mmCIF file of C-alpha atoms in Angstrom:
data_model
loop_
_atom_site.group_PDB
_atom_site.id
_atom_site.type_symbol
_atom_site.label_atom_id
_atom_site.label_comp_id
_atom_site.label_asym_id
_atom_site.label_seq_id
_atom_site.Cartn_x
_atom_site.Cartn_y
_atom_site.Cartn_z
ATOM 1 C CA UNK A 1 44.365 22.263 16.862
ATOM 2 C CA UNK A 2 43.140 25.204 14.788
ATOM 3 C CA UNK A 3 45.628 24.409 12.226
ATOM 4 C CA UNK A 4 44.450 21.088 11.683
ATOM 5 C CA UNK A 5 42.178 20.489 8.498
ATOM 6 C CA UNK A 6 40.512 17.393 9.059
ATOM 7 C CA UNK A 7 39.112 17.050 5.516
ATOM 8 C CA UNK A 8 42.608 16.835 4.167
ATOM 9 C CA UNK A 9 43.331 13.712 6.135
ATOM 10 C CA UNK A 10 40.411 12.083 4.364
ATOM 11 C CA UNK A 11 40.039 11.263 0.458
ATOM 12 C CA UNK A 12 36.530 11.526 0.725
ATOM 13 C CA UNK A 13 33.863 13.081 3.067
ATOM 14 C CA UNK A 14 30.808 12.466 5.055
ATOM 15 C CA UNK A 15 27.985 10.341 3.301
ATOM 16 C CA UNK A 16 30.607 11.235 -0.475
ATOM 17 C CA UNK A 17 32.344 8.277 0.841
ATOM 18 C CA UNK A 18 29.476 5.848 1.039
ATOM 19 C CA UNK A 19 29.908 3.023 -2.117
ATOM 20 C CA UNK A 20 27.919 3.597 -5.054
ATOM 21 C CA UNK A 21 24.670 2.311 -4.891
ATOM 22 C CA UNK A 22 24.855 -0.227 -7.977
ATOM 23 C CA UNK A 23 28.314 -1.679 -6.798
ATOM 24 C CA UNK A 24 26.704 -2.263 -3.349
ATOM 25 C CA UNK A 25 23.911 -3.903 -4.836
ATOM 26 C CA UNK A 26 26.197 -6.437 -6.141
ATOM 27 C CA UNK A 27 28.177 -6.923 -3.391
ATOM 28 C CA UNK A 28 25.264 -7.542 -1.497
ATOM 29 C CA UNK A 29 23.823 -10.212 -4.194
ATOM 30 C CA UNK A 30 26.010 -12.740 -2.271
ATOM 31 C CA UNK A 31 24.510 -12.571 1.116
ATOM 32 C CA UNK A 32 22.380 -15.381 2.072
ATOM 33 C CA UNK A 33 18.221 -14.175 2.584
ATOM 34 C CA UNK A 34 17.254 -14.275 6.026
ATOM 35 C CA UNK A 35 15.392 -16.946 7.046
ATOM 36 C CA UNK A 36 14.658 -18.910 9.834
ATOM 37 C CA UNK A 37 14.131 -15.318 12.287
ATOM 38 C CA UNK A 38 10.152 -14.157 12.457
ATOM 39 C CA UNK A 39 10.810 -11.656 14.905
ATOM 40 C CA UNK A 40 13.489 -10.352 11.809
ATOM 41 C CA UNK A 41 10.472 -7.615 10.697
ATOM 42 C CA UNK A 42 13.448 -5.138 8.366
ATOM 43 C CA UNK A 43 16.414 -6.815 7.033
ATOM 44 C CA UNK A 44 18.021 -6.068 3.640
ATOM 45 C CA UNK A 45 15.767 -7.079 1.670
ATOM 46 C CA UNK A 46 14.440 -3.210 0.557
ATOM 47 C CA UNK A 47 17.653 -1.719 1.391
ATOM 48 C CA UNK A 48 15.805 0.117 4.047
ATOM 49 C CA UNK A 49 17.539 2.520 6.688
ATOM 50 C CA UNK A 50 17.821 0.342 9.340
ATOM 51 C CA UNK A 51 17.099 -3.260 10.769
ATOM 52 C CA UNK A 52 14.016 -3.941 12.926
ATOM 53 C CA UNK A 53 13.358 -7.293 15.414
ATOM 54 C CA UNK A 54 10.287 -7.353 17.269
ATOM 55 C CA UNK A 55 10.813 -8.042 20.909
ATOM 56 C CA UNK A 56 6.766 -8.340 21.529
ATOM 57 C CA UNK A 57 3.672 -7.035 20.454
ATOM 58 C CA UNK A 58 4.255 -3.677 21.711
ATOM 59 C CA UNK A 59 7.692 -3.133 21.044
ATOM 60 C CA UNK A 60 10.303 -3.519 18.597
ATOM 61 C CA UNK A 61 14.416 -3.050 18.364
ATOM 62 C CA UNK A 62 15.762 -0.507 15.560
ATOM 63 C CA UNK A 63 19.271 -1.234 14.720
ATOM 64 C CA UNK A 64 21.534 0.876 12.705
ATOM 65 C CA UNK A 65 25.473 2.317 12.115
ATOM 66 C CA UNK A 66 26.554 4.804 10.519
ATOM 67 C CA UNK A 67 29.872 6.797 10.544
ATOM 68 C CA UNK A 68 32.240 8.439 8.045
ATOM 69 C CA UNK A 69 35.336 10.532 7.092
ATOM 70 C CA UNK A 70 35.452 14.210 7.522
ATOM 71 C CA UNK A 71 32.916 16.678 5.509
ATOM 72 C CA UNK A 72 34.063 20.063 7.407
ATOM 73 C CA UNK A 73 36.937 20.637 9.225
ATOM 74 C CA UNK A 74 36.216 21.412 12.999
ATOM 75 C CA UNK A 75 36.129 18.720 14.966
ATOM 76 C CA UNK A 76 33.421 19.572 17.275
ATOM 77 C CA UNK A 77 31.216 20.119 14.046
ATOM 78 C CA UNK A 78 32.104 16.534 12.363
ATOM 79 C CA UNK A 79 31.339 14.966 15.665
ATOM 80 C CA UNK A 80 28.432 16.759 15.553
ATOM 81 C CA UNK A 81 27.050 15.821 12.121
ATOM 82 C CA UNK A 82 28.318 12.388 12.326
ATOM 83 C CA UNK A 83 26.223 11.775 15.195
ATOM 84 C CA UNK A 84 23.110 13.702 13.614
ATOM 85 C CA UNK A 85 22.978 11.638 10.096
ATOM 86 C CA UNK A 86 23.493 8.174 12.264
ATOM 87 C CA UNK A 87 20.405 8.603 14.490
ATOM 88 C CA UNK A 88 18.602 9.482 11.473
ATOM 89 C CA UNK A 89 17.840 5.938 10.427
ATOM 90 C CA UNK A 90 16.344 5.188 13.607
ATOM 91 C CA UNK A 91 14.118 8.135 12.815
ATOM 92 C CA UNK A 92 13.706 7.311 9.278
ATOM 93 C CA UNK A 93 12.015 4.125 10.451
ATOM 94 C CA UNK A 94 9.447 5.711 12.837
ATOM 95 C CA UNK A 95 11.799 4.843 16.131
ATOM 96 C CA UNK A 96 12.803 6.782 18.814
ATOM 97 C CA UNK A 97 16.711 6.261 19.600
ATOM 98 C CA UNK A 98 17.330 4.932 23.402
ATOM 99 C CA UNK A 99 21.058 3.849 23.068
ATOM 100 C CA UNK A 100 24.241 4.964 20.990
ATOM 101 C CA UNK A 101 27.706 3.945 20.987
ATOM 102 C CA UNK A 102 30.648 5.445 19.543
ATOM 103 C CA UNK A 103 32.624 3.880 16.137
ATOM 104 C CA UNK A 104 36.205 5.892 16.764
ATOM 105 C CA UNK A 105 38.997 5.564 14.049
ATOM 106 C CA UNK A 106 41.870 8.335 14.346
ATOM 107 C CA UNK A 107 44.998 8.959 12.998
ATOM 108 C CA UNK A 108 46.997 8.926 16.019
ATOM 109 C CA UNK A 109 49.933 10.241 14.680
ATOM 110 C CA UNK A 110 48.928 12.753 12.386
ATOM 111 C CA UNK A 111 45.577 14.542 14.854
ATOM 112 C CA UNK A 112 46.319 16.327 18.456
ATOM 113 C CA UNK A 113 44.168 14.785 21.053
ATOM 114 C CA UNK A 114 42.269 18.053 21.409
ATOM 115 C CA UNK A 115 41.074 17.366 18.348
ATOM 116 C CA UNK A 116 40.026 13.907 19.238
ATOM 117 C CA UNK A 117 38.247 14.792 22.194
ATOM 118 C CA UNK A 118 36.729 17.381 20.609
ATOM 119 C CA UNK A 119 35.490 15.638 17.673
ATOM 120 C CA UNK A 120 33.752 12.608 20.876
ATOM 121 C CA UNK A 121 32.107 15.691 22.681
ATOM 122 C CA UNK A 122 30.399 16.811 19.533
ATOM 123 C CA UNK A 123 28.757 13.334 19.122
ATOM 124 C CA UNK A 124 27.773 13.665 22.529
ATOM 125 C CA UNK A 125 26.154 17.353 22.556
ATOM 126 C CA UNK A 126 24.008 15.513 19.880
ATOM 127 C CA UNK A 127 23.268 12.503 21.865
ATOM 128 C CA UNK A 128 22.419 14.601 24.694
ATOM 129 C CA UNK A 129 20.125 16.760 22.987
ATOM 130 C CA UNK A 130 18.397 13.040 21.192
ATOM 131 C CA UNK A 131 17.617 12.234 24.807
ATOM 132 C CA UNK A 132 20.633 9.552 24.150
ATOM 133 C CA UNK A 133 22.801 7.908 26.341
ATOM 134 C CA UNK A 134 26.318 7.914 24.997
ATOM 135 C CA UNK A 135 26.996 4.457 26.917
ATOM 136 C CA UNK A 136 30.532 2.988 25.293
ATOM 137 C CA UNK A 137 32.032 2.413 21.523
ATOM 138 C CA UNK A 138 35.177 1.093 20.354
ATOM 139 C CA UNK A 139 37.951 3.161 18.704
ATOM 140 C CA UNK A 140 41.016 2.493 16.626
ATOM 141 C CA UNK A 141 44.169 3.853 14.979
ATOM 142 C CA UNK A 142 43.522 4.384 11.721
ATOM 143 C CA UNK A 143 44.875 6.195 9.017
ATOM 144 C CA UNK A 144 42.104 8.381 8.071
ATOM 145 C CA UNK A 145 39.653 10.000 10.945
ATOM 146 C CA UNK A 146 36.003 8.073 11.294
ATOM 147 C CA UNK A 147 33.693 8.741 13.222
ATOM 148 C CA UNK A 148 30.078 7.553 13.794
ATOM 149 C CA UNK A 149 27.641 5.997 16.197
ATOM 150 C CA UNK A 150 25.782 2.557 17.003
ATOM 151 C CA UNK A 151 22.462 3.801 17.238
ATOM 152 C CA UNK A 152 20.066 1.462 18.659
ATOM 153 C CA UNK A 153 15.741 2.782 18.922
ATOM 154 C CA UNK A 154 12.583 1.127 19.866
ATOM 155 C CA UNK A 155 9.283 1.641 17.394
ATOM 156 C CA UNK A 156 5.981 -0.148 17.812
ATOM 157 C CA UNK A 157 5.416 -2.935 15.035
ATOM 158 C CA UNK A 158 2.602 -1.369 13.708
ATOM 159 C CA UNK A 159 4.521 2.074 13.402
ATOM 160 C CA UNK A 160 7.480 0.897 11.534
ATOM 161 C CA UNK A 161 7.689 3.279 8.601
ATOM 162 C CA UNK A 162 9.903 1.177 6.001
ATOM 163 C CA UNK A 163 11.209 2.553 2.415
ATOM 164 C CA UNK A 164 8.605 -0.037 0.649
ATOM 165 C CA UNK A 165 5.237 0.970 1.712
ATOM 166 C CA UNK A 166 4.411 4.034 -0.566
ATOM 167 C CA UNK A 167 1.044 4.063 -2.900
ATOM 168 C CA UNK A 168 0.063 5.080 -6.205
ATOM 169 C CA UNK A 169 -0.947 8.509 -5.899
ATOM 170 C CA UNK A 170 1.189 9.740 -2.858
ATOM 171 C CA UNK A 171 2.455 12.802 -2.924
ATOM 172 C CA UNK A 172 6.246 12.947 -1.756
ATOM 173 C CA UNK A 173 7.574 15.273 1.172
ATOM 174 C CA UNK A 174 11.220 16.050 1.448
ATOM 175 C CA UNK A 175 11.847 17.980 4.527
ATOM 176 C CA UNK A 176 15.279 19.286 4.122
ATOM 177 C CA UNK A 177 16.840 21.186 1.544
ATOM 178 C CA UNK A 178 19.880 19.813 -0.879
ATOM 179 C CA UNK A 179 22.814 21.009 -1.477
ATOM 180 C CA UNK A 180 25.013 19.865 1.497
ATOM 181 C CA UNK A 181 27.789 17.839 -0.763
ATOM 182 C CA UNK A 182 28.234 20.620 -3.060
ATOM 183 C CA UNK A 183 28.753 23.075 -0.243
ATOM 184 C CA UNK A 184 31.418 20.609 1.255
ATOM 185 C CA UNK A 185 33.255 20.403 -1.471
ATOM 186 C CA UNK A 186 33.212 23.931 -1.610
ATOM 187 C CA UNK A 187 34.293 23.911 1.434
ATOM 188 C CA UNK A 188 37.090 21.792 0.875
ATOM 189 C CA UNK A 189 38.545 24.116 -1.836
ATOM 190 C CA UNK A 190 38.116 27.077 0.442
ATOM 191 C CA UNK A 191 35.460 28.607 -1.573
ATOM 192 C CA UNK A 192 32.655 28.707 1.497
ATOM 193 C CA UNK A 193 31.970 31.739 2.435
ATOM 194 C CA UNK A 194 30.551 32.304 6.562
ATOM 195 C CA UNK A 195 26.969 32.252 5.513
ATOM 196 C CA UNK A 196 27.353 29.294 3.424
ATOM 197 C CA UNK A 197 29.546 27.343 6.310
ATOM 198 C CA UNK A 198 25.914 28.397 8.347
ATOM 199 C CA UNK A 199 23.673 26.598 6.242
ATOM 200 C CA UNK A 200 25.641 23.826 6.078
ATOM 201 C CA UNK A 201 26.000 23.193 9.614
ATOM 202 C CA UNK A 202 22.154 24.383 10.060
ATOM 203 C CA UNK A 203 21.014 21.539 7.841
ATOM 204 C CA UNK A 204 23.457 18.484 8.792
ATOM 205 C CA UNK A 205 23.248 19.090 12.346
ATOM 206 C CA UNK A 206 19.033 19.467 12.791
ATOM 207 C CA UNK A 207 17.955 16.019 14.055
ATOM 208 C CA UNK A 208 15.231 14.162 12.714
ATOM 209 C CA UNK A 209 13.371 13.384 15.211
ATOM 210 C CA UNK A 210 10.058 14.556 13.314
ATOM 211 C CA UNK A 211 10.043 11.049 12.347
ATOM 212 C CA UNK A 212 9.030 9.815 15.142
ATOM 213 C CA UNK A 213 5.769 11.914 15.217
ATOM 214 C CA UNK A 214 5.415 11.273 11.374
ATOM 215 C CA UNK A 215 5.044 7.453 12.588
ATOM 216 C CA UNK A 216 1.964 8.157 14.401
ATOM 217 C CA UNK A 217 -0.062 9.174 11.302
ATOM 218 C CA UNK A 218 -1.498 6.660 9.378
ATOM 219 C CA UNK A 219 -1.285 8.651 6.105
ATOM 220 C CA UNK A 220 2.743 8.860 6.123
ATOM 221 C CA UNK A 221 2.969 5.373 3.910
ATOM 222 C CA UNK A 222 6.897 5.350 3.659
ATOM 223 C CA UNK A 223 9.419 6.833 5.290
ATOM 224 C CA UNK A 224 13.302 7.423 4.355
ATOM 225 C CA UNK A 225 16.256 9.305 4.715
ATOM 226 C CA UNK A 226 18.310 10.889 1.805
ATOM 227 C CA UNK A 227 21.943 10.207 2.254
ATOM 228 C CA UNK A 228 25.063 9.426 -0.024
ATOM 229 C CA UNK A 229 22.922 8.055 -2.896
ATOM 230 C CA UNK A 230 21.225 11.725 -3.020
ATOM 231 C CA UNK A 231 17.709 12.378 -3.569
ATOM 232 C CA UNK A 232 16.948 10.481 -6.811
ATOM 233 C CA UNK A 233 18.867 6.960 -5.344
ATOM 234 C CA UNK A 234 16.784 6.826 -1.971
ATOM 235 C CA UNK A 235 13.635 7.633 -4.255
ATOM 236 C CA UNK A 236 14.824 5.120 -6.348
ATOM 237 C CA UNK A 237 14.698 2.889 -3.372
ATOM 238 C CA UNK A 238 11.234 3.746 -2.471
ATOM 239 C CA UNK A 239 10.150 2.875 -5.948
ATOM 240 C CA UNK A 240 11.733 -0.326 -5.838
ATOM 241 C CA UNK A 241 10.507 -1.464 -2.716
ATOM 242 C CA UNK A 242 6.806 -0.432 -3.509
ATOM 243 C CA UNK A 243 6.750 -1.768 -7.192
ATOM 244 C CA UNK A 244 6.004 2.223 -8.170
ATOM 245 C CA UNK A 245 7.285 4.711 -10.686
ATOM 246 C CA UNK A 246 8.027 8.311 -9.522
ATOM 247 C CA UNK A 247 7.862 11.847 -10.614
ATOM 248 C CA UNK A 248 9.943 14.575 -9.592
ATOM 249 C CA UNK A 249 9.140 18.521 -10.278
ATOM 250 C CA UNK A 250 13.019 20.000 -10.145
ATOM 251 C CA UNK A 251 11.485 23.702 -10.189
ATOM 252 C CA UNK A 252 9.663 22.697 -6.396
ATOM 253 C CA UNK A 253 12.705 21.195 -5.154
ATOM 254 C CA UNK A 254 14.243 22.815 -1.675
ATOM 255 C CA UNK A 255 17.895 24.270 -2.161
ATOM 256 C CA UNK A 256 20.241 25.378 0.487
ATOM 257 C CA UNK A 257 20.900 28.839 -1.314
ATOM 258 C CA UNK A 258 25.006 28.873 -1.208
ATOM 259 C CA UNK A 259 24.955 25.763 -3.120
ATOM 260 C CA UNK A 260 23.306 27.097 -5.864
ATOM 261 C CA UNK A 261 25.854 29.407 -7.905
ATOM 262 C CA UNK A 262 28.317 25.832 -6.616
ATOM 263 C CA UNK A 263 26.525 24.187 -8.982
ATOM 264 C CA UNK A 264 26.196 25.422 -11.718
ATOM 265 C CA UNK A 265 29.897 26.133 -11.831
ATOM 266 C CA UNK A 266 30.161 21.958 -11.811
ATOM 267 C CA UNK A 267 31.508 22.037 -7.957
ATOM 268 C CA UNK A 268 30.543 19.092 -6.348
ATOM 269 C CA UNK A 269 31.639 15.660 -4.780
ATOM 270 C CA UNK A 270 32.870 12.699 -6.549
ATOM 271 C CA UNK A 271 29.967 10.839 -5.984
ATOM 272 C CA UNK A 272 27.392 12.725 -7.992
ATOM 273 C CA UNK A 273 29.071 11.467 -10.938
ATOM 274 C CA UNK A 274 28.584 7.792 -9.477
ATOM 275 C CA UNK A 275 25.222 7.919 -8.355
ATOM 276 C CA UNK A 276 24.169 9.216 -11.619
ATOM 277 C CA UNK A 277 26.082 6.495 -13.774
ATOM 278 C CA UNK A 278 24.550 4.098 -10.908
ATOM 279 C CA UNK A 279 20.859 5.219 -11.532
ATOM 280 C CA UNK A 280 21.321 4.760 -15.480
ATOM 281 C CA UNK A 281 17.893 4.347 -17.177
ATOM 282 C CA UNK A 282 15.633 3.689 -13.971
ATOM 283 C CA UNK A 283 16.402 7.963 -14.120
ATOM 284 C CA UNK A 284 14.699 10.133 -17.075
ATOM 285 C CA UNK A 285 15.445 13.841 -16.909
ATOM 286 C CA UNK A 286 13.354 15.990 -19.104
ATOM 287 C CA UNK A 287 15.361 18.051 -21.377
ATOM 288 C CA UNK A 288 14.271 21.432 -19.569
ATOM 289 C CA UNK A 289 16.035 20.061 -16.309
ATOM 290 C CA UNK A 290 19.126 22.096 -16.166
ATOM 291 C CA UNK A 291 22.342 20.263 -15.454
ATOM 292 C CA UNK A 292 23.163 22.096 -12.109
ATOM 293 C CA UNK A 293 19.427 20.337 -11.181
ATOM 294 C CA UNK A 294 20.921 17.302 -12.229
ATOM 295 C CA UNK A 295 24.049 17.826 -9.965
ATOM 296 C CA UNK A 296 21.585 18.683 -7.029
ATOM 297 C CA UNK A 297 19.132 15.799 -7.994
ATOM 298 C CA UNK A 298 21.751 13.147 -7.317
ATOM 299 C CA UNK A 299 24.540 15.268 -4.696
ATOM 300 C CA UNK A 300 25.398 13.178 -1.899
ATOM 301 C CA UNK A 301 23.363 14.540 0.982
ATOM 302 C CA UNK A 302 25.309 13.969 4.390
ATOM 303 C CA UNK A 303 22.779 13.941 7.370
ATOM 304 C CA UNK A 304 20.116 15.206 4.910
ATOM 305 C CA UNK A 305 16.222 15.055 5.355
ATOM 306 C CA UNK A 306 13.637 12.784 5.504
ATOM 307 C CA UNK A 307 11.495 11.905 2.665
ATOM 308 C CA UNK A 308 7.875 10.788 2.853
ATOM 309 C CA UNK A 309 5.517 9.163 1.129
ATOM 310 C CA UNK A 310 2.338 10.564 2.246
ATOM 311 C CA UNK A 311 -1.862 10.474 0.900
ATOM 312 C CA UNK A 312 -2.935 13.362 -0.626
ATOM 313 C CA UNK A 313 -5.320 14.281 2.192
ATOM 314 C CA UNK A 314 -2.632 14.570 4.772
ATOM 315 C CA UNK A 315 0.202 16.365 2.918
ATOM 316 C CA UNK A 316 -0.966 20.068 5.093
ATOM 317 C CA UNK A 317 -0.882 18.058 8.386
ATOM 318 C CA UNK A 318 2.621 16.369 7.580
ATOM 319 C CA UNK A 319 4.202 19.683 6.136
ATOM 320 C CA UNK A 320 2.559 21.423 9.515
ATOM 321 C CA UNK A 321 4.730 19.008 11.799
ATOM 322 C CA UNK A 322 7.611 19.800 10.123
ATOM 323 C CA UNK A 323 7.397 23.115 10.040
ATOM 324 C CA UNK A 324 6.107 22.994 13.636
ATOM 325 C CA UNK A 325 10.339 20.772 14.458
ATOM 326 C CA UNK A 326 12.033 23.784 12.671
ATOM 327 C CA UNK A 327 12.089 22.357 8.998
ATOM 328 C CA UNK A 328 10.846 25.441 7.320
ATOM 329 C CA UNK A 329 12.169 24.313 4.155
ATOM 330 C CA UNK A 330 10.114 21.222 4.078
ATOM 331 C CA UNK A 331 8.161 20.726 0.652
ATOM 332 C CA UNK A 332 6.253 18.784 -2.196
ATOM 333 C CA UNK A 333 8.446 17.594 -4.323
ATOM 334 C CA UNK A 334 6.595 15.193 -6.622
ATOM 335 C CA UNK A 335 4.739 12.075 -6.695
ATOM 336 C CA UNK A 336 4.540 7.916 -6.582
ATOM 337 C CA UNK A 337 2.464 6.798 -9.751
ATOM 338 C CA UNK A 338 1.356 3.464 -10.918
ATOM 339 C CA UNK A 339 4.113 1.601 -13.570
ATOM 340 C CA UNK A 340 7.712 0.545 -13.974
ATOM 341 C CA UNK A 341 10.282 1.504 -10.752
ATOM 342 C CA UNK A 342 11.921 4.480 -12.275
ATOM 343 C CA UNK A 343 11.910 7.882 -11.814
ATOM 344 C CA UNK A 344 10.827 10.989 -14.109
ATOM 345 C CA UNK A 345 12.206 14.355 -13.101
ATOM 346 C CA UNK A 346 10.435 17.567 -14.707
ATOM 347 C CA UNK A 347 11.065 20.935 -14.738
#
């Protein structure tokens, strides 16, 4: 099993693989709205993190999936992460997860089953630890490795923290640092050193559950989590949803350390390149904003952190919750202002 490097069964890895953002946007153009369903309270209408139904006044169902190829190569690690960055979006909307099942592809032919059942009892640890029943899936032979969960939450209807509900004058808390698609593709060219392989596995595998605490305060207005699109596409999404502009201070920004030096050497996945040609003008860098900020601005963050819109007068309480879950790195990055839905990023 050792010998066995999962991300070179893969052309693409973790949240890298996810379709650019404007090509999604048009497949999506062709899906009928959703009407006719009341107790539908989050559909795909903001491109939020996860669909909601209210079951009654007191309780609502969060729905979400989420699963991908490899990003490192042990198998107990992508099990791991997989499982991490797919509870997220029940986080991301204020829920706390109650169910997950397991969405198994393998390549039967080419992966021992050590490897297999290694790659299921990482997803588990990580269910386990949620306070998640692992309680079924459905696998596959397929001829890349996937893996990912069904992750299934409950949130009260007045807690729901969608992508759309940010303010004029927010202030915007991300509570993980970037970096983790440059490190994998560092890793995947066998340029990650042990301390580097640390903070990538420190930051892809530390759950989110802060979220559900951050749905208790009032002065959280929006709540997502930054995935493939990177940092500047979810924004993106917050703007959009809210009718808001957005400014971002690159020199505040939180950076996993090894993926620094990666960057500015132009190391990186695919899908920076996409999500920056996807963003086009909604996305104004000032000239000061080096291009290695760029490359971190729009890297495809794989189980990354959760980024709030939050009133100015509760910014110390929500950075004090993070830090108080372990998210030391949590910061002010920047700010929703009245205008068009586009973002300005400053040095």
């Amino acid at each position: 099993m050792d010998s066995v490097r999962l991300t070179q069964l893969s052309h693409g890895g973790g949240c890298g693989c996810k379709i650019a953002p404007a090509l999604l946007a048009e497949m999506l153009k062709a899906l009928p709205p959703m009407q006719g369903f009341p107790d539908l309270l989050v559909g795909t209408e903001t491109a939020d993190d996860a669909a909601v139904y209210r079951l009654n006044e007191q309780q609502a169902l969060v729905a979400t999936t989420d699963f991908f190829m490899p990003i490192v190569d042990d198998p107990f690690d992508f099990g791991r992460i997989a499982a991490t960055n797919a509870l997220s979006d029940v986080y991301a909307m204020g829920g706390r997860p109650i169910l997950a099942l397991a969405i198994v592809g393998m390549p039967i032919d080419k992966l021992p089953l050590a490897a297999v059942q290694r790659i299921l009892a990482g997803g588990a640890s990580v269910c386990a630890a949620a306070g998640v029943p692992l309680a079924g899936g459905h696998s596959i032979d397929a001829p890349e490795p996937i893996y990912g969960l069904v992750a299934l939450g409950l949130v009260h209807p007045d807690r729901i923290k969608r992508n759309s509900g940010a303010r004029a004058g927010d202030v915007l808390v991300l509570g993980k640092p970037l970096g983790v698609g440059v490190l994998a593709s560092a890793l995947k060219r066998g340029l990650l050193d042990a301390d580097g392989y640390r903070q990538l596995i420190d930051a892809t595998t530390r759950l989110n559950s802060v979220g559900t605490a951050l749905a208790e305060l009032d002065g959280v207005h929006a709540l997502t989590d930054v995935t493939g699109f990177g940092l500047l596409g979810h924004l993106l999404e917050l703007c959009r949803g809210a009718g808001l502009g957005a400014v971002v201070e690159a020199g505040r920004l939180p950076l996993l350390p090894a993926a620094i030096e990666f960057a500015r050497q132009g190391i990186g996945p695919g899908a920076i390149g996409r999500n920056l040609a996807s963003f086009g003008a909604a996305v104004r860098f000032d000239e000061a904003v080096a291009p290695w900020q760029r490359q971190l601005l729009a890297d495809a963050q794989t189980s990354g952190g959760l980024l709030a819109a939050v009133a100015p007068d509760r910014v110390d309480e929500v950075l004090a919750l993070f830090r108080a879950q372990g998210f030391e790195a949590a910061a002010v990055i920047g700010r929703m202002e009245a205008g068009a839905a586009e973002v300005a990023v400053r040095a």
